[in-house]
Each structure stands twice: as structure tokens, then as C-alpha cells.
Amino acid sequence: QVQLVESGGGLVQAGGSLRLSCAASGSISRINAAAWYRQAPGKQRDLVAGITRGGISNYADSVKGRFTISRDNAKNMVYLQMNSLKPGDTAVYYCTADVSYFNSGSLSARDYWGQGTQVTVSS
């Protein structure tokens, strides 16, 4: 089994920065594509940023130029650097990843989700 755990959320003033981390653990062969999503109260869960195994990234228009997604394949870690934060960025942020894992001597793959971490941006 594989687990994803997010950390780094908290309360920050508008204009500030936070770095979110996503740690994968378990019987991992490799992490393929990974992404960060966010969900504010009363709103749908939206893609914030995605990254391929090779490091090619894409972003929602609302965060382009402010957020950066990155990864460390050797450590099975994914990060989201958030700069110039706005109150509208307030949400629960979730890490998700397509993970290849060992299953009784064979390889399987599926999507995993973390539990989420709260980011609150005050004005």
C-alpha cells in the first residue's frame, strides 16, 4: 500500500509565501505524474499544478507566475512553492500522484490522494 502525506500548510498574510510538501511512502516503484489540487468551501476541487515524471509542468491560469511545482524523484517527494499569496488562494490543498507499486512480486499502478493541508491567506 502507498500513502501520500501533505505538509507545510498554515496561516499566512497576503503577499507571503508557503511551500507545501507531499511525501509518498510504501511499496513504491516510482511516482509517475503528480499534481496539486485545491478546494475552497462551496467550490469544486480544481487543478492547481501538474508535473510529469520528467519535470514538465502546467498550471491553472490563476496561479501562473506565482506558484511552482517541483519534484525529487529519488526522495519520492513533490513540492508546491506558493509566492505572492492572495486571500483567494485560501483552500485545502491536496496532493495526488499516479504511483507504480509492488504487489506480491508484480507491479501495479493507481492514483493516490493525500489527506489535504489547509492554507489560509489573510488580508
PDB file of C-alpha atoms in Angstrom:
ATOM      1  CA  GLN A   1       0.000   0.000   0.000  1.00  0.00           C
ATOM      2  CA  VAL A   2       1.052   3.597  -0.646  1.00  0.00           C
ATOM      3  CA  GLN A   3       0.380   6.712   1.386  1.00  0.00           C
ATOM      4  CA  LEU A   4       0.695  10.387   0.454  1.00  0.00           C
ATOM      5  CA  VAL A   5       1.060  12.951   3.240  1.00  0.00           C
ATOM      6  CA  GLU A   6       0.972  16.715   2.694  1.00  0.00           C
ATOM      7  CA  SER A   7       2.611  19.227   4.988  1.00  0.00           C
ATOM      8  CA  GLY A   8       3.507  22.911   5.044  1.00  0.00           C
ATOM      9  CA  GLY A   9       0.078  24.490   5.158  1.00  0.00           C
ATOM     10  CA  GLY A  10      -0.843  27.212   7.597  1.00  0.00           C
ATOM     11  CA  LEU A  11      -1.863  30.824   8.025  1.00  0.00           C
ATOM     12  CA  VAL A  12      -0.034  33.498   6.066  1.00  0.00           C
ATOM     13  CA  GLN A  13      -0.648  37.148   5.246  1.00  0.00           C
ATOM     14  CA  ALA A  14      -1.422  38.289   1.726  1.00  0.00           C
ATOM     15  CA  GLY A  15       1.769  38.679  -0.257  1.00  0.00           C
ATOM     16  CA  GLY A  16       3.545  35.992   1.722  1.00  0.00           C
ATOM     17  CA  SER A  17       4.846  32.587   0.724  1.00  0.00           C
ATOM     18  CA  LEU A  18       4.425  28.955   1.698  1.00  0.00           C
ATOM     19  CA  ARG A  19       5.973  25.736   0.478  1.00  0.00           C
ATOM     20  CA  LEU A  20       3.843  22.615   0.520  1.00  0.00           C
ATOM     21  CA  SER A  21       5.428  19.171   0.558  1.00  0.00           C
ATOM     22  CA  CYS A  22       3.976  15.820  -0.432  1.00  0.00           C
ATOM     23  CA  ALA A  23       5.762  12.716   0.833  1.00  0.00           C
ATOM     24  CA  ALA A  24       4.989   9.317  -0.646  1.00  0.00           C
ATOM     25  CA  SER A  25       5.765   6.156   1.288  1.00  0.00           C
ATOM     26  CA  GLY A  26       5.121   2.441   0.986  1.00  0.00           C
ATOM     27  CA  SER A  27       5.953  -0.191  -1.601  1.00  0.00           C
ATOM     28  CA  ILE A  28       6.758   2.331  -4.296  1.00  0.00           C
ATOM     29  CA  SER A  29       8.445   1.520  -7.557  1.00  0.00           C
ATOM     30  CA  ARG A  30       8.140   5.033  -8.959  1.00  0.00           C
ATOM     31  CA  ILE A  31       5.901   8.066  -8.987  1.00  0.00           C
ATOM     32  CA  ASN A  32       4.698   8.888 -12.466  1.00  0.00           C
ATOM     33  CA  ALA A  33       2.694  12.094 -12.969  1.00  0.00           C
ATOM     34  CA  ALA A  34       1.783  14.130  -9.882  1.00  0.00           C
ATOM     35  CA  ALA A  35      -0.356  17.165  -9.197  1.00  0.00           C
ATOM     36  CA  TRP A  36      -1.702  19.580  -6.621  1.00  0.00           C
ATOM     37  CA  TYR A  37      -5.408  20.355  -6.373  1.00  0.00           C
ATOM     38  CA  ARG A  38      -7.274  22.738  -4.094  1.00  0.00           C
ATOM     39  CA  GLN A  39     -10.815  23.054  -2.826  1.00  0.00           C
ATOM     40  CA  ALA A  40     -12.368  26.086  -1.151  1.00  0.00           C
ATOM     41  CA  PRO A  41     -15.646  25.875   0.797  1.00  0.00           C
ATOM     42  CA  GLY A  42     -18.611  25.604  -1.543  1.00  0.00           C
ATOM     43  CA  LYS A  43     -16.430  25.193  -4.616  1.00  0.00           C
ATOM     44  CA  GLN A  44     -15.266  22.292  -6.740  1.00  0.00           C
ATOM     45  CA  ARG A  45     -11.842  20.740  -6.436  1.00  0.00           C
ATOM     46  CA  ASP A  46      -9.647  22.313  -9.117  1.00  0.00           C
ATOM     47  CA  LEU A  47      -6.243  21.518 -10.550  1.00  0.00           C
ATOM     48  CA  VAL A  48      -3.562  23.930  -9.372  1.00  0.00           C
ATOM     49  CA  ALA A  49      -0.451  22.454 -10.961  1.00  0.00           C
ATOM     50  CA  GLY A  50       0.694  19.204 -12.514  1.00  0.00           C
ATOM     51  CA  ILE A  51       4.098  17.716 -13.267  1.00  0.00           C
ATOM     52  CA  THR A  52       5.269  14.783 -15.358  1.00  0.00           C
ATOM     53  CA  ARG A  53       7.902  12.242 -14.375  1.00  0.00           C
ATOM     54  CA  GLY A  54      10.415  14.228 -16.392  1.00  0.00           C
ATOM     55  CA  GLY A  55       9.571  17.547 -14.757  1.00  0.00           C
ATOM     56  CA  ILE A  56       7.308  19.159 -17.353  1.00  0.00           C
ATOM     57  CA  SER A  57       4.772  21.296 -15.504  1.00  0.00           C
ATOM     58  CA  ASN A  58       1.460  23.001 -16.161  1.00  0.00           C
ATOM     59  CA  TYR A  59      -0.558  25.474 -14.087  1.00  0.00           C
ATOM     60  CA  ALA A  60      -4.002  26.889 -13.649  1.00  0.00           C
ATOM     61  CA  ASP A  61      -4.225  30.399 -15.068  1.00  0.00           C
ATOM     62  CA  SER A  62      -4.988  31.791 -11.613  1.00  0.00           C
ATOM     63  CA  VAL A  63      -1.589  30.751 -10.228  1.00  0.00           C
ATOM     64  CA  LYS A  64       0.722  31.152 -13.221  1.00  0.00           C
ATOM     65  CA  GLY A  65       3.753  33.210 -12.337  1.00  0.00           C
ATOM     66  CA  ARG A  66       3.155  32.782  -8.597  1.00  0.00           C
ATOM     67  CA  PHE A  67       3.288  29.029  -7.920  1.00  0.00           C
ATOM     68  CA  THR A  68       5.948  26.489  -8.879  1.00  0.00           C
ATOM     69  CA  ILE A  69       5.566  22.715  -8.758  1.00  0.00           C
ATOM     70  CA  SER A  70       8.679  20.565  -8.491  1.00  0.00           C
ATOM     71  CA  ARG A  71       9.704  17.043  -7.541  1.00  0.00           C
ATOM     72  CA  ASP A  72      12.567  14.955  -6.232  1.00  0.00           C
ATOM     73  CA  ASN A  73      12.238  11.515  -7.761  1.00  0.00           C
ATOM     74  CA  ALA A  74      14.971   9.982  -5.600  1.00  0.00           C
ATOM     75  CA  LYS A  75      13.082  11.006  -2.447  1.00  0.00           C
ATOM     76  CA  ASN A  76       9.550  10.394  -3.756  1.00  0.00           C
ATOM     77  CA  MET A  77       8.666  13.987  -2.920  1.00  0.00           C
ATOM     78  CA  VAL A  78       6.545  16.599  -4.696  1.00  0.00           C
ATOM     79  CA  TYR A  79       6.525  20.281  -3.755  1.00  0.00           C
ATOM     80  CA  LEU A  80       4.450  23.375  -4.389  1.00  0.00           C
ATOM     81  CA  GLN A  81       6.142  26.724  -3.828  1.00  0.00           C
ATOM     82  CA  MET A  82       3.489  29.418  -3.435  1.00  0.00           C
ATOM     83  CA  ASN A  83       4.523  33.072  -3.645  1.00  0.00           C
ATOM     84  CA  SER A  84       2.559  36.324  -3.668  1.00  0.00           C
ATOM     85  CA  LEU A  85      -0.339  34.609  -1.946  1.00  0.00           C
ATOM     86  CA  LYS A  86      -3.804  36.136  -2.149  1.00  0.00           C
ATOM     87  CA  PRO A  87      -6.888  35.613   0.023  1.00  0.00           C
ATOM     88  CA  GLY A  88      -8.437  33.816  -2.952  1.00  0.00           C
ATOM     89  CA  ASP A  89      -5.792  31.108  -2.591  1.00  0.00           C
ATOM     90  CA  THR A  90      -7.363  30.018   0.706  1.00  0.00           C
ATOM     91  CA  ALA A  91      -8.333  26.369   0.361  1.00  0.00           C
ATOM     92  CA  VAL A  92      -7.491  22.827   1.334  1.00  0.00           C
ATOM     93  CA  TYR A  93      -4.636  21.702  -0.893  1.00  0.00           C
ATOM     94  CA  TYR A  94      -4.382  18.056  -1.944  1.00  0.00           C
ATOM     95  CA  CYS A  95      -1.513  16.116  -3.440  1.00  0.00           C
ATOM     96  CA  THR A  96      -2.284  13.349  -5.911  1.00  0.00           C
ATOM     97  CA  ALA A  97       0.005  11.030  -7.830  1.00  0.00           C
ATOM     98  CA  ASP A  98      -0.042   8.155 -10.268  1.00  0.00           C
ATOM     99  CA  VAL A  99       2.122   5.586  -8.455  1.00  0.00           C
ATOM    100  CA  SER A 100       3.622   2.324  -9.678  1.00  0.00           C
ATOM    101  CA  TYR A 101       3.925  -0.025  -6.713  1.00  0.00           C
ATOM    102  CA  PHE A 102       4.969  -3.566  -5.833  1.00  0.00           C
ATOM    103  CA  ASN A 103       2.153  -6.048  -5.326  1.00  0.00           C
ATOM    104  CA  SER A 104       3.229  -9.606  -4.412  1.00  0.00           C
ATOM    105  CA  GLY A 105       6.134  -9.598  -6.831  1.00  0.00           C
ATOM    106  CA  SER A 106       4.288  -7.786  -9.611  1.00  0.00           C
ATOM    107  CA  LEU A 107       3.857  -4.124 -10.463  1.00  0.00           C
ATOM    108  CA  SER A 108       0.570  -2.287 -10.358  1.00  0.00           C
ATOM    109  CA  ALA A 109      -0.331   1.363 -10.737  1.00  0.00           C
ATOM    110  CA  ARG A 110      -3.094   3.590  -9.453  1.00  0.00           C
ATOM    111  CA  ASP A 111      -3.845   7.130  -8.351  1.00  0.00           C
ATOM    112  CA  TYR A 112      -3.379   8.072  -4.693  1.00  0.00           C
ATOM    113  CA  TRP A 113      -4.563  11.144  -2.798  1.00  0.00           C
ATOM    114  CA  GLY A 114      -3.277  12.765   0.361  1.00  0.00           C
ATOM    115  CA  GLN A 115      -5.468  13.923   3.228  1.00  0.00           C
ATOM    116  CA  GLY A 116      -5.095  17.605   2.398  1.00  0.00           C
ATOM    117  CA  THR A 117      -3.473  20.546   4.141  1.00  0.00           C
ATOM    118  CA  GLN A 118      -5.183  23.838   4.952  1.00  0.00           C
ATOM    119  CA  VAL A 119      -3.817  27.072   3.511  1.00  0.00           C
ATOM    120  CA  THR A 120      -5.358  30.284   4.821  1.00  0.00           C
ATOM    121  CA  VAL A 121      -4.326  33.675   3.434  1.00  0.00           C
ATOM    122  CA  SER A 122      -5.406  36.700   5.450  1.00  0.00           C
ATOM    123  CA  SER A 123      -5.723  40.279   4.237  1.00  0.00           C
TER     124      SER A 123
END
